[in-house]
mmCIF file of C-alpha atoms in Angstrom:
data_model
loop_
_atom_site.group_PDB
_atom_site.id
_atom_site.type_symbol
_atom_site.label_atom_id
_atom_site.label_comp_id
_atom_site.label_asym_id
_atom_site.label_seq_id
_atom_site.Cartn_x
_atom_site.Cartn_y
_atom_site.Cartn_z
ATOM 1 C CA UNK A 1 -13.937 31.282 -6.359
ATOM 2 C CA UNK A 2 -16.103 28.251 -6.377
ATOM 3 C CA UNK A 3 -16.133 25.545 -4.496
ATOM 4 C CA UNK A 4 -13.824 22.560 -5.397
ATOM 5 C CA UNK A 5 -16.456 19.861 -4.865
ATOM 6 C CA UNK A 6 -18.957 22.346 -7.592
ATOM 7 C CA UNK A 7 -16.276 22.506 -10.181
ATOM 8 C CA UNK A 8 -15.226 19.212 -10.174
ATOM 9 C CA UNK A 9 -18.872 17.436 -10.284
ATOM 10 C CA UNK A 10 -19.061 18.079 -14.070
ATOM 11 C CA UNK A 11 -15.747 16.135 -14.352
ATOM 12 C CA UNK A 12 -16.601 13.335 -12.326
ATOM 13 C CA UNK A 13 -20.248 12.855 -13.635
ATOM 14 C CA UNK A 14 -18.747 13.004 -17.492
ATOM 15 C CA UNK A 15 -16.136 10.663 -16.398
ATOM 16 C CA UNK A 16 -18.206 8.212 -14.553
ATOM 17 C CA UNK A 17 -20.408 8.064 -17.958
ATOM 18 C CA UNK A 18 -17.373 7.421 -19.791
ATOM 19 C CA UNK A 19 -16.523 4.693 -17.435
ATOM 20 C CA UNK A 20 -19.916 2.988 -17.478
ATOM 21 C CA UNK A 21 -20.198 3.083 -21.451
ATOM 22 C CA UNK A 22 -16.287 1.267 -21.498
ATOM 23 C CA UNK A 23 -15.247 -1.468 -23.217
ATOM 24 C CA UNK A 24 -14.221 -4.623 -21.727
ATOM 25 C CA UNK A 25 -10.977 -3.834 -21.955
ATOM 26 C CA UNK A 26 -11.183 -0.434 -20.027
ATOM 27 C CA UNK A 27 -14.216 -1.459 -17.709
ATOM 28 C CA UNK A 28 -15.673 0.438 -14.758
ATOM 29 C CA UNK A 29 -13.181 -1.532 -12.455
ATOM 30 C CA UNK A 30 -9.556 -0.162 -14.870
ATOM 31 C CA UNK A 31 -11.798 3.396 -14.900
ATOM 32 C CA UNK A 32 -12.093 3.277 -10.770
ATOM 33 C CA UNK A 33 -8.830 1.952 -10.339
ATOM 34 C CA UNK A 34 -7.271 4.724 -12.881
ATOM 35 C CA UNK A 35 -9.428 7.522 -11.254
ATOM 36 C CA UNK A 36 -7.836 6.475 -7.561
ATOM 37 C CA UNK A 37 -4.221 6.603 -8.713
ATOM 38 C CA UNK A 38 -4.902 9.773 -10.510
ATOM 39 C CA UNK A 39 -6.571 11.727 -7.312
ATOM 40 C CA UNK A 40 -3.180 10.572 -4.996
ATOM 41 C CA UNK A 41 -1.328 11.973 -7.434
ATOM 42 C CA UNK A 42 -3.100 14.975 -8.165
ATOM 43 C CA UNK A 43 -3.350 15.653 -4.110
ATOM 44 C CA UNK A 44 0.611 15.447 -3.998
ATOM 45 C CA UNK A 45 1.932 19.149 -3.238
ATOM 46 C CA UNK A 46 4.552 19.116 -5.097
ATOM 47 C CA UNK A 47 2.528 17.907 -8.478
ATOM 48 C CA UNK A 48 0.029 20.662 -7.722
ATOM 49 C CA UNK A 49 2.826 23.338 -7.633
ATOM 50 C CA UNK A 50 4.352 21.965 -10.884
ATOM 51 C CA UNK A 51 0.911 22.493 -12.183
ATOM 52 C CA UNK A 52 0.206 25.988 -11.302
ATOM 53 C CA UNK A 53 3.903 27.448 -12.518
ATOM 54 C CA UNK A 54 3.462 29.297 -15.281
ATOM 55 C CA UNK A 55 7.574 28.585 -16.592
ATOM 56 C CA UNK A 56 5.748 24.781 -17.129
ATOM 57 C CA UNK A 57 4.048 24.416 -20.239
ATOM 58 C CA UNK A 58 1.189 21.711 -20.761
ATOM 59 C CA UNK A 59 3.458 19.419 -22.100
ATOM 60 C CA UNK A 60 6.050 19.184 -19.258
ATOM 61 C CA UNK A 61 2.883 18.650 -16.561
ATOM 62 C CA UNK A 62 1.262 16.295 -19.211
ATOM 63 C CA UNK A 63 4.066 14.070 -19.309
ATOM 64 C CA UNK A 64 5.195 14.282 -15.583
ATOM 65 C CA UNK A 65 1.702 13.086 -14.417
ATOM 66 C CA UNK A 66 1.726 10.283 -17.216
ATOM 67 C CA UNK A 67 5.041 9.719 -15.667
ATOM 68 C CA UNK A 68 4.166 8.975 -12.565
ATOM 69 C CA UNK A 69 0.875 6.682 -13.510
ATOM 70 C CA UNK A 70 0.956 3.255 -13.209
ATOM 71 C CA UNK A 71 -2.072 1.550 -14.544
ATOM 72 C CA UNK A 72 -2.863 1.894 -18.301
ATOM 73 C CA UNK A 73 -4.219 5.041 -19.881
ATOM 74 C CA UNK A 74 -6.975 4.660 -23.217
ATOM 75 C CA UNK A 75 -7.649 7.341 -25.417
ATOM 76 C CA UNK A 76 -9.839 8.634 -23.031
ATOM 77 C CA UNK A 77 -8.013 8.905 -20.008
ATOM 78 C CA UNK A 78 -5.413 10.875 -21.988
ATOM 79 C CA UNK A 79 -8.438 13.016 -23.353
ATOM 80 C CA UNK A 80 -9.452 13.972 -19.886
ATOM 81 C CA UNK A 81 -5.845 14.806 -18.497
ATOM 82 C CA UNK A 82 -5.058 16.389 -21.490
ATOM 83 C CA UNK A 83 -8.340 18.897 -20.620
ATOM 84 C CA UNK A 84 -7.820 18.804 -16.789
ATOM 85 C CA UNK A 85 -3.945 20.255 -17.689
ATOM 86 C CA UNK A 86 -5.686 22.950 -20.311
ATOM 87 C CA UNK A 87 -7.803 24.446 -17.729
ATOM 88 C CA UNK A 88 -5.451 24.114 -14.996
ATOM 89 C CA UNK A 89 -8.015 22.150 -13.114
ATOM 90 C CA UNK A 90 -5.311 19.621 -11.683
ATOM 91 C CA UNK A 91 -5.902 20.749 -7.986
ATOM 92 C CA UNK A 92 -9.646 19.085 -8.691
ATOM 93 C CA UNK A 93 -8.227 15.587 -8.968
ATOM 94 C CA UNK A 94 -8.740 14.168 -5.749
ATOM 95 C CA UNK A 95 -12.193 15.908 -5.628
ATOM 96 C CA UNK A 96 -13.239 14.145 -8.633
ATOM 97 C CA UNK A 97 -11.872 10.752 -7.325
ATOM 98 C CA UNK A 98 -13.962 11.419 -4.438
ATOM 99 C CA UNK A 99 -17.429 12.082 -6.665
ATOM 100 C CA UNK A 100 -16.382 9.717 -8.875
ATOM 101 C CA UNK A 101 -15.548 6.759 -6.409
ATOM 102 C CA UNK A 102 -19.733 7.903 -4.918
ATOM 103 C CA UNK A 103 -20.950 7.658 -8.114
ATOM 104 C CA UNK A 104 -19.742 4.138 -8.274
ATOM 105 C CA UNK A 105 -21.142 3.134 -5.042
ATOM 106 C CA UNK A 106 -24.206 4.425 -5.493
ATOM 107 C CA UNK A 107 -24.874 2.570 -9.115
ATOM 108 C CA UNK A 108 -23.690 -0.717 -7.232
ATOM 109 C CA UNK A 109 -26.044 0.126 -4.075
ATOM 110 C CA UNK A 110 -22.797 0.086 -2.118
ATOM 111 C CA UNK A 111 -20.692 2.602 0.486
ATOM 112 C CA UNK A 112 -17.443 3.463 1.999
ATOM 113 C CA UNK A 113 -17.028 2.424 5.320
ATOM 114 C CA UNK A 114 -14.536 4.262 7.597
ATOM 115 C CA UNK A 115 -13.979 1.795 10.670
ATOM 116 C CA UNK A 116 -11.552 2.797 13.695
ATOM 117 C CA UNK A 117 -10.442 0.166 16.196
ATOM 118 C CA UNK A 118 -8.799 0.932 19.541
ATOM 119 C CA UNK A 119 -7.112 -2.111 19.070
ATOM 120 C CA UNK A 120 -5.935 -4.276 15.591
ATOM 121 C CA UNK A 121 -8.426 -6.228 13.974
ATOM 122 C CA UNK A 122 -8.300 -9.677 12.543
ATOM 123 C CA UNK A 123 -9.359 -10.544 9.077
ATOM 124 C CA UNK A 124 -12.708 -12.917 10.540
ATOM 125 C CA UNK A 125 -13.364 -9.925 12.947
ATOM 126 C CA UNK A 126 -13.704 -7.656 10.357
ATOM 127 C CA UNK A 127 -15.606 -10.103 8.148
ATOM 128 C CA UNK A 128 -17.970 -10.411 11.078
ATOM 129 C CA UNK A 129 -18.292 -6.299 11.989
ATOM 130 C CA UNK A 130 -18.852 -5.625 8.039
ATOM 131 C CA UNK A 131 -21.452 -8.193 8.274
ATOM 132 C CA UNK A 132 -23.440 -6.528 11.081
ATOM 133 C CA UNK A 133 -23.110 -3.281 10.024
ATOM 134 C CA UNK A 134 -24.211 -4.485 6.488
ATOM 135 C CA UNK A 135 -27.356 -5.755 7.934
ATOM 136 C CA UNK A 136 -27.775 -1.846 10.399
ATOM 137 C CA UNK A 137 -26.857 0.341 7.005
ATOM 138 C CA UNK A 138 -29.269 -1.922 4.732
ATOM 139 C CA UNK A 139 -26.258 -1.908 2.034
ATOM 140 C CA UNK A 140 -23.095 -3.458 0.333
ATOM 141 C CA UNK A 141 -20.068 -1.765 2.773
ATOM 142 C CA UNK A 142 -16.377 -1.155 1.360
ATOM 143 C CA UNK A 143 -14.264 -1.211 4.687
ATOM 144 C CA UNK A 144 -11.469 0.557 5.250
ATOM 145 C CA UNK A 145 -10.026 -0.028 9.072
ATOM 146 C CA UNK A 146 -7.816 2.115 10.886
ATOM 147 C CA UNK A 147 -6.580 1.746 14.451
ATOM 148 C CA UNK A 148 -6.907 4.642 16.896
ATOM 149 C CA UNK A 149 -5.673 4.156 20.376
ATOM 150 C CA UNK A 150 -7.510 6.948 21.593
ATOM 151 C CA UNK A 151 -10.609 5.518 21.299
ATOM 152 C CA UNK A 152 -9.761 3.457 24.486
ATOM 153 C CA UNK A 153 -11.910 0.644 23.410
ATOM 154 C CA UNK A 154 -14.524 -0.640 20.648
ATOM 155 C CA UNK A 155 -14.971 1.386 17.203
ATOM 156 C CA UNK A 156 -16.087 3.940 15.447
ATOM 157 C CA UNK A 157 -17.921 3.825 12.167
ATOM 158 C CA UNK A 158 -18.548 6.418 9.500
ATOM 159 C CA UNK A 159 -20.789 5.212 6.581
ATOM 160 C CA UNK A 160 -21.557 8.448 4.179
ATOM 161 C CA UNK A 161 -22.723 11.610 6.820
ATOM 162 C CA UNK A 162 -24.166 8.594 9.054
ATOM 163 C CA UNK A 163 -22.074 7.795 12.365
ATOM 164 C CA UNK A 164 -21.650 4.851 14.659
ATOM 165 C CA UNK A 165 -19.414 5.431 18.037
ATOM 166 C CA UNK A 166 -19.025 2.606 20.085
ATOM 167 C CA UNK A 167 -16.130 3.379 21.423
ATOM 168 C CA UNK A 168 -14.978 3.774 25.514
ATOM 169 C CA UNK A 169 -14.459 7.260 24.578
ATOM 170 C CA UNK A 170 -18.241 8.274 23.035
ATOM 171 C CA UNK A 171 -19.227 6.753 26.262
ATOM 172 C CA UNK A 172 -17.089 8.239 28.338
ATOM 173 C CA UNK A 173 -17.942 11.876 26.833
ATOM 174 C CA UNK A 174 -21.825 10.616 27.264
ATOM 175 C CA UNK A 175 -21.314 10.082 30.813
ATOM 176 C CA UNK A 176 -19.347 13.386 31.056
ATOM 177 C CA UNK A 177 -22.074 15.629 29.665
ATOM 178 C CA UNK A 178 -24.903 13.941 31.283
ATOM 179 C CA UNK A 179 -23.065 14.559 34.781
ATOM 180 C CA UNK A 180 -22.098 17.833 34.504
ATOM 181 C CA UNK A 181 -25.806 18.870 33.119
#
């Protein structure tokens, strides 16, 4: 079987094209917003199990996703579930969020930044870290902070496949390898 992120480029890339050719009404912000919603709900368990049993017809998942989505759907949204559902490609959902959501950020020179704190950080810290690490990644950073006590102290930064540790911990393991070389 292939790999999810293989199958599920085609779907991102054609709905990332989509997205950049909308209207104002449906612009690459509803498209992004849309695409998020739809990859939590496609990573849900239980929707994925509706999905695969075969006593469900198309219909029954078609409308129990379109159920459970919020934000408004165009002609082409309901296209592309409608085709996802068909091929019983639903599983790929939060796969494609994920391509689709790098797609974005690369066309807007732009990244997702994964930031762990040891300890709760304010809104001007933040603003502050974001602009430092702005300035060491040489691009437009999306931060998402999460605290992890483990860490002991400072953070831990993941930018794309490149890594920034910080913390007490990195340091700690540092010190433990270079002492028992």
């Amino acid at each position: 079987m292939a790999e999810n992120a293989t199958v599920a480029r085609p779907y991102a890339e054609a709905l990332f094209r989509v997205a950049q050719a909308g209207k104002e009404s449906f612009n690459l912000a509803a498209w992004s917003e849309l695409v998020s919603e739809l990859a939590q709900i496609g990573s849900h368990p239980e929707v994925q199990a509706f999905a695969r049993n075969p006593k469900a017809s198309e219909s029954d998942v078609a409308s129990a996703i379109l159920a459970l989505v919020k934000s408004p759907l165009n002609a082409e949204a309901n296209n592309f579930l409608a085709m996802l559902i068909e091929n019983g490609r639903i599983s790929l959902l939060p796969e494609i969020g994920a391509q689709f959501h790098a797609l974005k950020n690369s066309v807007e020179g732009a990244a997702d930044a994964d930031i762990s704190s040891a300890f709760e950080l304010s809104a001007a810290q933040v603003a502050e870290l974001v602009a430092t690490l702005e300035k060491k990644f040489s691009r437009k950073l999306k931060p998402a902070v999460t605290v992890d006590p483990t860490l002991i102290g400072g953070v831990r930064v993941v930018v794309g496949d490149e890594v920034l540790d910080t913390s007490v911990r990195a340091k700690l393991q540092q010190m433990r390898v270079a002492l028992v070389a």
